[in-house]
Coordinates of C-alpha atoms (C1' of nucleotides) in Angstrom, one line a residue:
Chain A
M720 CA -24.1 -15.5 11.7
A721 CA -20.3 -15.2 11.2
E722 CA -20.4 -11.5 11.3
N723 CA -18.6 -11.4 14.6
Q724 CA -15.6 -9.3 13.7
D725 CA -16.8 -8.1 10.3
R726 CA -18.0 -4.8 11.5
G727 CA -16.8 -2.1 9.2
R728 CA -14.6 -4.1 7.0
V729 CA -14.5 -3.5 3.2
K730 CA -16.0 -6.6 1.7
T731 CA -15.0 -5.7 -1.8
T732 CA -11.3 -5.7 -0.8
E733 CA -11.8 -9.1 0.8
T734 CA -13.1 -10.6 -2.4
A735 CA -10.3 -8.9 -4.4
F736 CA -7.7 -10.6 -2.3
R737 CA -9.6 -13.8 -2.1
I738 CA -9.3 -13.9 -5.9
V739 CA -5.6 -13.2 -5.8
E740 CA -5.1 -15.9 -3.2
L741 CA -7.0 -18.4 -5.3
L742 CA -5.0 -17.6 -8.4
M743 CA -1.9 -18.2 -6.4
E744 CA -3.0 -21.5 -5.0
R745 CA -4.2 -22.8 -8.3
D746 CA -1.4 -21.5 -10.4
G747 CA -3.8 -19.7 -12.6
M748 CA -7.5 -20.1 -13.3
R749 CA -10.1 -19.3 -16.0
L750 CA -12.9 -16.8 -15.5
S751 CA -15.8 -19.2 -15.0
E752 CA -13.7 -21.6 -13.0
L753 CA -13.0 -18.7 -10.6
A754 CA -16.6 -17.6 -10.6
R755 CA -17.8 -21.1 -9.7
E756 CA -15.2 -21.4 -7.0
L757 CA -16.0 -18.1 -5.4
G758 CA -19.8 -18.6 -5.7
V759 CA -20.3 -15.3 -7.6
A760 CA -21.9 -14.5 -10.9
K761 CA -19.6 -14.6 -13.9
S762 CA -20.2 -10.9 -14.5
T763 CA -18.9 -10.2 -11.0
A764 CA -15.7 -12.3 -11.5
H765 CA -15.2 -10.6 -14.8
R766 CA -15.4 -7.2 -13.3
H767 CA -12.9 -8.0 -10.6
L768 CA -10.5 -9.7 -12.9
S769 CA -10.6 -6.8 -15.4
T770 CA -9.8 -4.4 -12.6
L771 CA -6.9 -6.4 -11.3
L772 CA -5.6 -6.8 -14.8
D773 CA -5.9 -3.0 -15.4
L774 CA -4.0 -2.4 -12.2
E775 CA -1.4 -4.9 -13.4
Y776 CA -1.6 -7.1 -10.3
V777 CA -2.7 -10.0 -12.5
T778 CA -1.8 -11.3 -15.9
E779 CA -3.9 -13.0 -18.5
N780 CA -2.8 -15.5 -21.2
N781 CA -5.2 -17.4 -23.4
G782 CA -8.0 -16.8 -20.9
V783 CA -5.9 -18.0 -17.9
Y784 CA -5.4 -15.5 -15.2
R785 CA -2.4 -15.6 -12.9
T786 CA -0.9 -13.5 -10.2
G787 CA 1.5 -10.8 -11.5
L788 CA 5.0 -9.8 -10.6
R789 CA 3.9 -6.5 -9.0
F790 CA 3.5 -8.6 -5.9
L791 CA 7.2 -9.4 -6.1
E792 CA 8.0 -5.7 -6.4
I793 CA 6.1 -4.8 -3.3
G794 CA 7.3 -7.8 -1.4
E795 CA 10.9 -7.2 -2.3
Q796 CA 10.6 -3.6 -1.3
T797 CA 9.1 -4.7 2.0
R798 CA 11.9 -7.2 2.6
T799 CA 14.7 -4.8 1.9
R800 CA 13.1 -1.7 3.5
T801 CA 15.4 -1.7 6.5
D802 CA 19.2 -1.9 6.4
A803 CA 18.9 -4.5 9.1
Y804 CA 17.3 -7.0 6.9
R805 CA 19.8 -6.5 4.1
L806 CA 22.6 -7.1 6.6
A807 CA 20.9 -10.2 7.8
E808 CA 21.0 -11.6 4.2
E809 CA 24.8 -11.5 4.3
K810 CA 25.0 -13.4 7.5
V811 CA 22.7 -16.0 6.2
A812 CA 25.0 -16.6 3.3
D813 CA 28.0 -16.7 5.7
L814 CA 26.4 -19.3 7.8
A815 CA 25.4 -21.5 4.9
A816 CA 28.9 -21.4 3.5
E817 CA 30.6 -22.1 6.9
T818 CA 28.3 -24.9 8.1
E819 CA 27.5 -26.3 4.6
E820 CA 24.0 -26.7 5.9
R821 CA 20.8 -24.6 5.3
S822 CA 20.5 -21.3 7.1
Q823 CA 17.7 -18.9 7.3
F824 CA 16.5 -15.6 8.7
I825 CA 13.0 -15.4 10.0
V826 CA 10.9 -12.5 11.3
E827 CA 7.6 -12.3 13.1
E828 CA 4.5 -10.9 11.5
H829 CA 0.9 -11.2 12.7
G830 CA 2.0 -13.8 15.2
Q831 CA 3.6 -16.1 12.6
G832 CA 7.1 -16.7 11.4
V833 CA 8.0 -15.5 7.9
Y834 CA 11.0 -16.7 6.0
L835 CA 12.9 -13.7 4.8
F836 CA 16.2 -15.2 3.6
R837 CA 17.4 -18.7 3.1
E838 CA 20.6 -20.1 1.8
T839 CA 21.6 -23.7 1.3
G840 CA 25.1 -24.8 1.8
D841 CA 26.8 -27.2 -0.6
R842 CA 25.8 -30.1 1.4
A843 CA 22.1 -29.3 1.5
V844 CA 19.7 -29.9 -1.3
H845 CA 18.5 -26.8 -3.2
T846 CA 14.7 -26.9 -2.6
D847 CA 12.0 -24.4 -3.4
S848 CA 12.8 -21.0 -2.1
E849 CA 10.0 -20.9 0.5
I850 CA 10.8 -17.2 0.9
G851 CA 7.8 -15.4 2.2
K852 CA 6.2 -18.6 3.5
R853 CA 4.5 -18.5 6.9
I854 CA 5.0 -21.1 9.6
P855 CA 3.6 -21.4 13.2
I856 CA 6.2 -19.5 15.2
H857 CA 6.4 -22.0 18.0
A858 CA 7.4 -24.8 15.7
T859 CA 10.7 -23.4 14.5
A860 CA 14.0 -22.8 16.2
A861 CA 14.2 -19.2 14.9
G862 CA 10.6 -18.6 15.8
K863 CA 11.1 -19.7 19.4
A864 CA 14.2 -17.5 19.6
I865 CA 12.0 -14.5 18.6
L866 CA 9.2 -15.5 20.9
A867 CA 11.5 -15.8 23.9
N868 CA 12.4 -12.1 23.5
L869 CA 8.9 -10.7 23.2
S870 CA 6.9 -9.4 26.2
D871 CA 4.8 -11.9 28.1
E872 CA 1.6 -10.1 27.0
R873 CA 2.6 -10.3 23.3
I874 CA 3.4 -14.0 23.7
E875 CA 0.0 -14.6 25.3
E876 CA -1.6 -12.7 22.5
I877 CA 0.1 -14.7 19.8
I878 CA -0.8 -18.0 21.5
D879 CA -4.4 -16.9 21.8
Q880 CA -4.5 -15.8 18.2
R881 CA -2.7 -18.7 16.6
G882 CA -2.9 -21.5 19.0
L883 CA -0.2 -24.2 19.2
P884 CA -1.0 -26.5 16.2
A885 CA 1.1 -29.6 15.8
L886 CA 3.1 -30.0 12.6
T887 CA 4.7 -33.3 13.7
E888 CA 4.4 -35.5 16.7
H889 CA 7.3 -33.6 18.3
T890 CA 5.8 -30.1 18.1
T891 CA 5.3 -28.5 21.5
T892 CA 1.5 -28.1 21.8
D893 CA 1.3 -27.6 25.5
E894 CA 1.3 -24.0 26.6
E895 CA 2.9 -24.7 29.9
A896 CA 5.8 -26.6 28.3
L897 CA 6.3 -23.8 25.8
W898 CA 6.6 -21.2 28.6
T899 CA 9.3 -23.2 30.4
E900 CA 11.1 -23.8 27.2
L901 CA 11.1 -20.1 26.4
A902 CA 12.6 -19.4 29.8
E903 CA 15.4 -21.8 29.1
I904 CA 16.0 -20.1 25.8
R905 CA 16.3 -16.8 27.5
D906 CA 18.9 -18.3 29.9
R907 CA 20.9 -20.1 27.3
G908 CA 20.7 -17.5 24.6
Y909 CA 19.7 -19.9 21.8
S910 CA 16.9 -22.2 20.9
T911 CA 16.6 -25.7 19.4
N912 CA 14.2 -27.5 17.3
D913 CA 14.1 -31.3 17.2
Q914 CA 11.9 -32.4 14.4
E915 CA 9.1 -30.1 15.5
N916 CA 8.1 -28.9 12.1
T917 CA 9.8 -31.6 9.8
S918 CA 10.7 -35.0 10.9
G919 CA 14.3 -35.8 10.5
L920 CA 15.3 -32.2 10.8
R921 CA 16.9 -30.4 13.7
A922 CA 17.8 -26.7 14.0
I923 CA 19.5 -24.1 16.2
G924 CA 18.2 -20.6 16.4
V925 CA 19.4 -17.3 17.9
P926 CA 17.6 -14.0 18.3
V927 CA 18.8 -10.8 16.6
R928 CA 17.9 -7.8 18.7
Y929 CA 18.0 -4.0 18.5
E930 CA 19.8 -2.2 21.2
D931 CA 16.6 -1.9 23.3
G932 CA 16.2 -5.7 23.3
E933 CA 13.4 -5.8 20.8
P934 CA 13.9 -8.8 18.5
L935 CA 13.9 -7.9 14.8
G936 CA 14.2 -11.5 13.8
A937 CA 16.2 -14.7 14.3
L938 CA 18.9 -16.6 12.5
S939 CA 18.9 -20.4 12.3
V940 CA 20.7 -23.3 10.8
S941 CA 19.0 -26.6 10.1
G942 CA 20.1 -30.0 9.0
P943 CA 19.4 -33.8 9.3
T944 CA 19.2 -35.3 12.7
H945 CA 22.1 -37.7 12.1
R946 CA 24.5 -34.9 11.5
F947 CA 23.1 -32.5 14.1
Q948 CA 24.4 -34.3 17.3
K949 CA 26.7 -34.1 20.2
T950 CA 29.4 -31.3 20.1
L951 CA 28.2 -29.9 16.8
F952 CA 24.6 -29.6 18.1
N953 CA 25.4 -28.6 21.7
E954 CA 28.4 -26.4 21.3
T955 CA 29.9 -25.7 17.9
L956 CA 26.7 -24.5 16.1
P957 CA 25.3 -22.6 19.1
N958 CA 28.5 -20.7 19.5
L959 CA 28.8 -20.0 15.8
L960 CA 25.3 -18.7 15.7
L961 CA 25.6 -16.6 18.8
G962 CA 28.8 -15.0 17.5
T963 CA 27.2 -14.3 14.1
A964 CA 24.1 -12.8 15.7
N965 CA 26.3 -10.6 17.8
E966 CA 28.2 -9.4 14.8
L967 CA 24.9 -8.7 13.0
E968 CA 23.6 -6.7 16.0
L969 CA 26.7 -4.6 16.0
N970 CA 26.5 -4.1 12.2
I971 CA 22.9 -3.0 12.5
Q972 CA 23.7 -0.7 15.4
Y973 CA 26.4 1.1 13.4
S974 CA 24.7 1.2 10.0
Chain B
M365 CA -14.3 13.5 -17.6
A366 CA -11.7 10.9 -17.1
E367 CA -14.2 8.1 -17.1
N368 CA -13.1 6.9 -20.5
Q369 CA -11.9 3.4 -19.6
D370 CA -13.4 3.1 -16.2
R371 CA -16.5 1.3 -17.3
G372 CA -17.1 -1.6 -15.1
R373 CA -14.1 -1.4 -12.9
V374 CA -14.2 -2.0 -9.2
K375 CA -13.4 1.4 -7.6
T376 CA -13.0 0.0 -4.1
T377 CA -10.3 -2.4 -5.3
E378 CA -8.6 0.6 -6.9
T379 CA -8.4 2.5 -3.7
A380 CA -7.3 -0.5 -1.8
F381 CA -4.3 -0.9 -4.0
R382 CA -3.7 2.8 -4.2
I383 CA -3.3 2.6 -0.4
V384 CA -0.9 -0.3 -0.7
E385 CA 1.2 1.6 -3.3
L386 CA 1.3 4.7 -1.2
L387 CA 2.4 2.7 1.9
M388 CA 5.2 1.2 -0.2
E389 CA 6.4 4.5 -1.7
R390 CA 6.4 6.3 1.6
D391 CA 7.8 3.5 3.6
G392 CA 4.9 3.5 6.0
M393 CA 2.3 6.2 6.9
R394 CA -0.1 7.2 9.7
L395 CA -3.8 7.0 9.3
S396 CA -4.6 10.7 8.9
E397 CA -1.6 11.3 6.7
L398 CA -2.9 8.7 4.4
A399 CA -6.5 10.1 4.5
R400 CA -5.2 13.5 3.6
E401 CA -3.1 12.2 0.8
L402 CA -5.9 10.1 -0.7
G403 CA -8.4 12.9 -0.3
V404 CA -10.9 10.7 1.6
A405 CA -12.5 10.9 5.1
K406 CA -10.5 9.6 8.0
S407 CA -13.2 7.1 8.6
T408 CA -12.8 5.7 5.1
A409 CA -9.1 5.4 5.4
H410 CA -9.6 3.7 8.8
R411 CA -12.0 1.2 7.3
H412 CA -9.6 0.3 4.5
L413 CA -6.6 0.0 6.7
S414 CA -8.4 -2.2 9.2
T415 CA -9.4 -4.4 6.4
L416 CA -5.9 -4.7 5.0
L417 CA -4.6 -5.3 8.5
D418 CA -7.2 -8.1 9.1
L419 CA -6.3 -9.7 5.9
E420 CA -2.6 -9.5 6.9
Y421 CA -1.5 -7.6 3.9
V422 CA -0.4 -4.6 6.0
T423 CA 1.3 -4.3 9.4
E424 CA 0.8 -1.6 12.0
N425 CA 3.3 -0.4 14.6
N426 CA 2.8 2.6 16.9
G427 CA 0.2 3.9 14.5
V428 CA 2.4 3.5 11.5
Y429 CA 1.1 1.3 8.7
R430 CA 3.4 -0.5 6.4
T431 CA 3.1 -3.1 3.6
G432 CA 3.3 -6.6 4.8
L433 CA 5.3 -9.7 3.8
R434 CA 2.4 -11.4 2.4
F435 CA 3.2 -9.6 -0.8
L436 CA 6.6 -11.3 -0.7
E437 CA 4.9 -14.7 -0.4
I438 CA 2.7 -14.1 -3.4
G439 CA 5.5 -12.5 -5.4
E440 CA 8.0 -15.3 -4.7
Q441 CA 5.4 -17.9 -5.6
T442 CA 4.8 -16.0 -8.9
R443 CA 8.5 -15.9 -9.6
T444 CA 9.2 -19.5 -8.9
R445 CA 6.0 -20.8 -10.5
T446 CA 7.6 -22.3 -13.5
D447 CA 10.7 -24.5 -13.5
A448 CA 12.1 -22.3 -16.3
Y449 CA 12.5 -19.3 -14.0
R450 CA 14.2 -21.4 -11.3
L451 CA 16.6 -22.7 -13.9
A452 CA 17.3 -19.2 -15.1
E453 CA 18.4 -18.2 -11.5
E454 CA 21.3 -20.7 -11.7
K455 CA 22.5 -19.3 -15.0
V456 CA 22.4 -15.8 -13.6
A457 CA 24.7 -16.9 -10.8
D458 CA 27.0 -18.7 -13.2
L459 CA 27.3 -15.6 -15.4
A460 CA 28.0 -13.3 -12.5
A461 CA 30.7 -15.7 -11.2
E462 CA 32.3 -16.1 -14.6
T463 CA 32.3 -12.5 -15.7
E464 CA 32.6 -11.0 -12.3
E465 CA 30.1 -8.4 -13.4
R466 CA 26.4 -8.0 -12.8
S467 CA 24.1 -10.3 -14.5
Q468 CA 20.3 -10.4 -14.6
F469 CA 17.3 -12.2 -15.9
I470 CA 14.4 -10.1 -17.1
V471 CA 10.9 -11.0 -18.3
E472 CA 8.2 -9.0 -20.0
E473 CA 4.9 -8.2 -18.2
H474 CA 2.3 -5.7 -19.3
G475 CA 4.7 -4.3 -21.9
Q476 CA 7.4 -3.6 -19.4
G477 CA 10.6 -5.3 -18.3
V478 CA 10.7 -6.9 -14.9
Y479 CA 13.8 -7.9 -13.1
L480 CA 13.4 -11.5 -11.8
F481 CA 16.9 -12.3 -10.8
R482 CA 20.1 -10.4 -10.4
E483 CA 23.5 -11.4 -9.2
T484 CA 26.5 -9.3 -8.8
G485 CA 30.0 -10.6 -9.4
D486 CA 32.9 -9.9 -7.0
R487 CA 33.9 -7.0 -9.1
A488 CA 30.6 -5.2 -9.1
V489 CA 29.1 -3.3 -6.2
H490 CA 26.3 -4.9 -4.2
T491 CA 23.4 -2.4 -4.7
D492 CA 19.8 -2.6 -3.8
S493 CA 18.2 -5.8 -5.1
E494 CA 15.9 -4.1 -7.6
I495 CA 14.2 -7.4 -7.9
G496 CA 10.6 -6.9 -9.1
K497 CA 11.4 -3.4 -10.4
R498 CA 9.9 -2.4 -13.7
I499 CA 11.8 -0.7 -16.5
P500 CA 10.8 0.5 -20.0
I501 CA 11.6 -2.5 -22.1
H502 CA 13.2 -0.7 -25.0
A503 CA 15.9 0.8 -22.7
T504 CA 17.6 -2.4 -21.6
A505 CA 19.7 -5.0 -23.4
A506 CA 17.6 -7.9 -22.1
G507 CA 14.4 -6.0 -22.8
K508 CA 15.3 -5.5 -26.5
A509 CA 16.3 -9.1 -26.8
I510 CA 12.8 -10.1 -25.6
L511 CA 11.1 -7.5 -27.8
A512 CA 13.0 -8.7 -30.9
N513 CA 11.4 -12.1 -30.5
L514 CA 7.8 -11.0 -30.1
S515 CA 5.3 -10.7 -33.0
D516 CA 5.2 -7.4 -34.8
E517 CA 1.7 -6.9 -33.6
R518 CA 2.7 -7.3 -30.0
I519 CA 5.6 -5.0 -30.4
E520 CA 3.3 -2.3 -31.9
E521 CA 0.9 -2.9 -29.0
I522 CA 3.7 -2.4 -26.4
I523 CA 5.0 0.8 -28.1
D524 CA 1.5 2.2 -28.3
Q525 CA 0.8 1.3 -24.7
R526 CA 4.1 2.4 -23.1
G527 CA 5.7 4.8 -25.7
L528 CA 9.4 5.2 -25.9
P529 CA 10.4 7.3 -22.9
A530 CA 14.0 8.5 -22.6
L531 CA 15.9 7.4 -19.5
T532 CA 19.2 9.0 -20.7
E533 CA 20.3 10.9 -23.7
H534 CA 21.3 7.6 -25.4
T535 CA 17.9 5.9 -25.1
T536 CA 16.3 5.0 -28.4
T537 CA 13.2 7.1 -28.6
D538 CA 12.6 6.9 -32.4
E539 CA 10.3 4.1 -33.4
E540 CA 11.8 3.7 -36.8
A541 CA 15.3 3.3 -35.3
L542 CA 14.0 0.8 -32.8
W543 CA 12.5 -1.4 -35.5
T544 CA 15.8 -1.5 -37.4
E545 CA 17.7 -2.3 -34.3
L546 CA 15.3 -5.1 -33.5
A547 CA 15.9 -6.5 -36.9
E548 CA 19.7 -6.4 -36.3
I549 CA 19.2 -8.2 -33.0
R550 CA 17.2 -11.0 -34.7
D551 CA 20.1 -11.4 -37.2
R552 CA 22.9 -11.3 -34.7
G553 CA 21.2 -13.2 -32.0
Y554 CA 22.1 -10.8 -29.2
S555 CA 21.3 -7.2 -28.2
T556 CA 23.4 -4.4 -26.7
N557 CA 22.8 -1.4 -24.5
D558 CA 25.1 1.5 -24.5
Q559 CA 24.2 3.8 -21.6
E560 CA 20.5 3.7 -22.6
N561 CA 19.2 3.4 -19.1
T562 CA 22.1 4.4 -17.0
S563 CA 25.0 6.5 -18.2
G564 CA 28.4 4.8 -17.8
L565 CA 26.8 1.4 -18.1
R566 CA 26.8 -1.0 -21.1
A567 CA 25.2 -4.4 -21.4
I568 CA 24.7 -7.4 -23.6
G569 CA 21.5 -9.3 -23.7
V570 CA 20.3 -12.6 -25.2
P571 CA 16.8 -14.0 -25.5
V572 CA 15.7 -17.3 -23.8
R573 CA 13.1 -19.0 -25.9
Y574 CA 10.7 -22.0 -25.6
E575 CA 10.9 -24.5 -28.4
D576 CA 8.2 -22.7 -30.3
G577 CA 10.3 -19.6 -30.4
E578 CA 8.2 -17.7 -27.8
P579 CA 10.6 -15.7 -25.5
L580 CA 10.2 -16.4 -21.8
G581 CA 12.7 -13.8 -20.8
A582 CA 16.3 -12.7 -21.5
L583 CA 19.7 -12.9 -19.8
S584 CA 22.0 -9.9 -19.7
V585 CA 25.4 -8.9 -18.3
S586 CA 26.2 -5.3 -17.6
G587 CA 29.2 -3.3 -16.5
P588 CA 31.0 0.0 -16.8
T589 CA 31.7 1.4 -20.2
H590 CA 35.5 1.4 -19.7
R591 CA 35.6 -2.3 -19.2
F592 CA 32.9 -3.3 -21.7
Q593 CA 34.9 -2.7 -24.9
K594 CA 36.5 -4.3 -27.9
T595 CA 36.8 -8.1 -27.9
L596 CA 35.1 -8.5 -24.6
F597 CA 32.1 -6.4 -25.7
N598 CA 32.0 -7.6 -29.3
E599 CA 32.9 -11.3 -29.0
T600 CA 33.7 -12.8 -25.6
L601 CA 30.6 -11.7 -23.8
P602 CA 28.1 -12.2 -26.7
N603 CA 29.5 -15.8 -27.1
L604 CA 29.4 -16.5 -23.5
L605 CA 25.8 -15.3 -23.2
L606 CA 24.6 -17.1 -26.3
G607 CA 26.1 -20.3 -25.0
T608 CA 24.5 -19.9 -21.6
A609 CA 21.1 -19.1 -23.1
N610 CA 21.4 -22.1 -25.3
E611 CA 22.1 -24.4 -22.3
L612 CA 19.3 -22.8 -20.4
E613 CA 16.9 -23.4 -23.3
L614 CA 17.9 -27.1 -23.4
N615 CA 17.6 -27.4 -19.6
I616 CA 14.1 -26.0 -19.8
Q617 CA 13.2 -28.3 -22.6
Y618 CA 14.1 -31.4 -20.7
S619 CA 12.9 -30.4 -17.3
Chain C
dT1446 C1' -25.0 -28.7 -37.4
dT1447 C1' -26.3 -28.8 -32.9
dA1448 C1' -25.3 -28.4 -28.2
dA1449 C1' -22.9 -26.8 -24.3
dA1450 C1' -19.7 -24.5 -22.5
dT1451 C1' -17.1 -19.7 -22.0
dG1452 C1' -16.5 -14.8 -22.0
dT1453 C1' -18.8 -10.1 -22.5
dT1454 C1' -22.2 -6.3 -22.0
dC1455 C1' -26.1 -4.1 -19.9
dC1456 C1' -29.5 -2.8 -16.4
dG1457 C1' -32.4 -2.4 -12.1
dG1458 C1' -32.3 -3.2 -7.2
dA1459 C1' -30.0 -3.6 -3.1
dA1460 C1' -26.1 -3.9 -0.6
dA1461 C1' -21.9 -1.3 0.5
dG1462 C1' -18.9 2.2 1.0
dT1463 C1' -18.4 7.2 1.9
dC1464 C1' -18.8 11.2 4.6
dG1465 C1' -19.3 14.2 8.5
dA1466 C1' -20.0 14.7 13.2
dA1467 C1' -18.9 13.8 17.7
dC1468 C1' -16.1 11.4 21.2
dG1469 C1' -12.0 10.3 24.1
dA1470 C1' -7.0 10.1 24.3
dC1471 C1' -2.7 12.3 23.6
dT1472 C1' 0.4 16.3 22.4
dT1473 C1' 1.9 20.9 22.2
dG1474 C1' 2.5 25.4 23.6
dC1475 C1' 1.7 29.2 26.3
Chain D
dG1353 C1' -1.9 23.4 34.3
dC1354 C1' -5.2 24.7 31.0
dA1355 C1' -6.5 25.3 26.3
dA1356 C1' -6.1 24.4 21.5
dG1357 C1' -4.8 21.2 18.3
dT1358 C1' -4.1 16.5 16.4
dC1359 C1' -5.0 11.8 16.2
dG1360 C1' -7.7 7.6 16.0
dT1361 C1' -12.2 5.5 16.6
dT1362 C1' -17.3 4.9 16.3
dC1363 C1' -21.9 5.7 14.5
dG1364 C1' -25.8 6.7 11.4
dA1365 C1' -27.8 8.5 7.1
dC1366 C1' -27.1 9.2 2.3
dT1367 C1' -26.0 7.5 -2.2
dT1368 C1' -22.6 5.6 -4.7
dT1369 C1' -21.4 1.4 -6.7
dC1370 C1' -21.3 -3.4 -6.6
dC1371 C1' -23.9 -7.7 -7.6
dG1372 C1' -26.8 -10.9 -10.0
dG1373 C1' -29.4 -12.3 -13.9
dA1374 C1' -30.4 -12.3 -18.6
dA1375 C1' -29.2 -11.9 -23.2
dC1376 C1' -25.7 -12.0 -26.8
dA1377 C1' -21.4 -13.3 -28.9
dT1378 C1' -17.7 -16.8 -29.3
dT1379 C1' -15.4 -20.8 -28.9
dT1380 C1' -15.1 -25.9 -28.1
dA1381 C1' -17.2 -30.6 -28.4
dA1382 C1' -20.0 -34.0 -30.1

DNA sequence: TTAAATGTTCCGGAAAGTCGAACGACTTGC
DNA sequence: GCAAGTCGTTCGACTTTCCGGAACATTTAA
C-alpha cells in the first residue's frame, strides 16, 4: 500500500532530503537520534550523513549535524535569477518606507505562496525573516492576487492539489466563495485579506504581471486591523499598491 | 581509479545534487540536455528530475527544469538559526549607513568563507547579492580575521584542504607569509585586504567572537582603493569596526 | 569498574537504480 | 506534405549499490 504515485521515483534521494528536512526542523541532530527518527540502521544514517557532509550540504560540530549554507547559495541564486525579482525587492522596500507597515513580494510555486522579499517599516516589529516560507495561496492577499490571474484550469489544479485549509476562522474554505472572490479581484484589480491567515492582521495585495498577462508574483502590504480601516484600507493603500505594481511592470518590461 | 575516498558514500545522492548544481549553474535545463551533460541515459535523468519535482526542490516550465525556492527556505532557516547571526545583520546595516560603503558579515564553513549578509551604502553600487557565495578564506579581510582566531591545527587543516589559490596578483599565496600576517592580525585586532580578491578594492575586517574566544564570523567594510587610504584606512575604519564588533559581541552575550 | 549508550567499519543479500529499446508527440527541413 | 530528427515517456531485465545486522571502538553515566 501507499505506492500509488511512487512508480519510478528515486527512493534514495527521498531519504537524503528527508534527512535534510529533519535536520532543519530540529535545528541539528546527532547520528543515532536521526537513525531512530528515520527508522533506519545507524550504519545507513551514517552513510547518508557522511555523503551530505562530503558534498558540503551539511555541517558537523561535536557530533551534531546541521544543514549547511550551500542551501542559502542555491536559494539566493534562485531568488535573484531573474531581473524581475530583483526589481521587486526595491519596490518592497519603497512600500515599507512609505506605508511604515510590512510589505512583501510573493510568488507561486507548486501551488503554494512563497515569500521572496519582506521589509518591515519603522512602525512594524522586526520579526523572523520568513523568507522562503510557504503558505497556502488562498489565505493571503498576495496569493489571491496571483491566483486571480491564473487560468481557470490552473486554479482548479491548485485547489485539487492543495485544498483550501483553514488557517484562522476567517480563511475562505469554500471553493464557490473563492471563485466569486477571485472574480471580484479581477474586476477591482487588487485583493484583500481580513485576518485570513493571522488574526488581527489585514492586508492588500496586487498582482505583478508580464506583458502577456502572466503573473510573476504579487506585492502586498499588511498591518493591524485597527490601523487598516476606512479610506486607508479602501482607497489609499489600494491606489498606492496599484501604482507601485504598475511601475514595477514597466521596469520589468524595459529591463 | 578515483575511488580513493568514495568508500561508503551514497552515489545516488551525489548524482541528485550534481543535477541540482547543474540546474543552478545553467539557469535551467531541458531533460535531454541534462542527460547528455551528466552522461546518463535519458530515462535515468527523467527519473531523477521527476523525483526532485515531486519533492518540490525543482520546478518545471515548458520542459525547462530549474532549482526551486525550497532551497531558499532551508538556506534562510540556516542563516537565521542563531540569534547571533540575526544581530549581525543589524550591524552590517549600521556599518553600511555610517561608512556609506559596502559592509558584510562572513562566516567560515568547510574551510571557506561564506557571505551571510551584505549591505551597500548610498555611495556603493548595488550589485548582485552574492549572499551565500563562497570565497577562499585567505583572500578576504573578514576571512583572515576569522582565520586568525582559529586554532593552529584548524588553520593547518584548512590550508591543506583548500590550498592558497590566487584570485589576483595581490593574493597571499605563500603559507609562511600568511602565518606571519595572521600573527599581526591577532596583535592588532583587525585585518586588511589590499586588492587580494578584487583589484581596486580594499577592505578592513574584524572578528566577532563568543565569550570563549571562538570566532562565529567577521565583519568587514570594503571600498575603492582611492578612498580607502591614510587615516580612514589606518584609524577611522579600524576603530569603527572594532567598536561595532565589540557591541555585537556584547549583544550576543546578553541575548 | 561496569554498563549503556554512541559512532564506525565490514559484509552478504536483496532491493534499487541504470540502461537501452521502443513508442508517440512535436519540430525541422526539403 | 512527408520524412528525418529530436524530445519526453514507459517498460523490463541486468547488476550496481544500498540497507541492515553484527562486531568493535569510543565516549558518557552510574
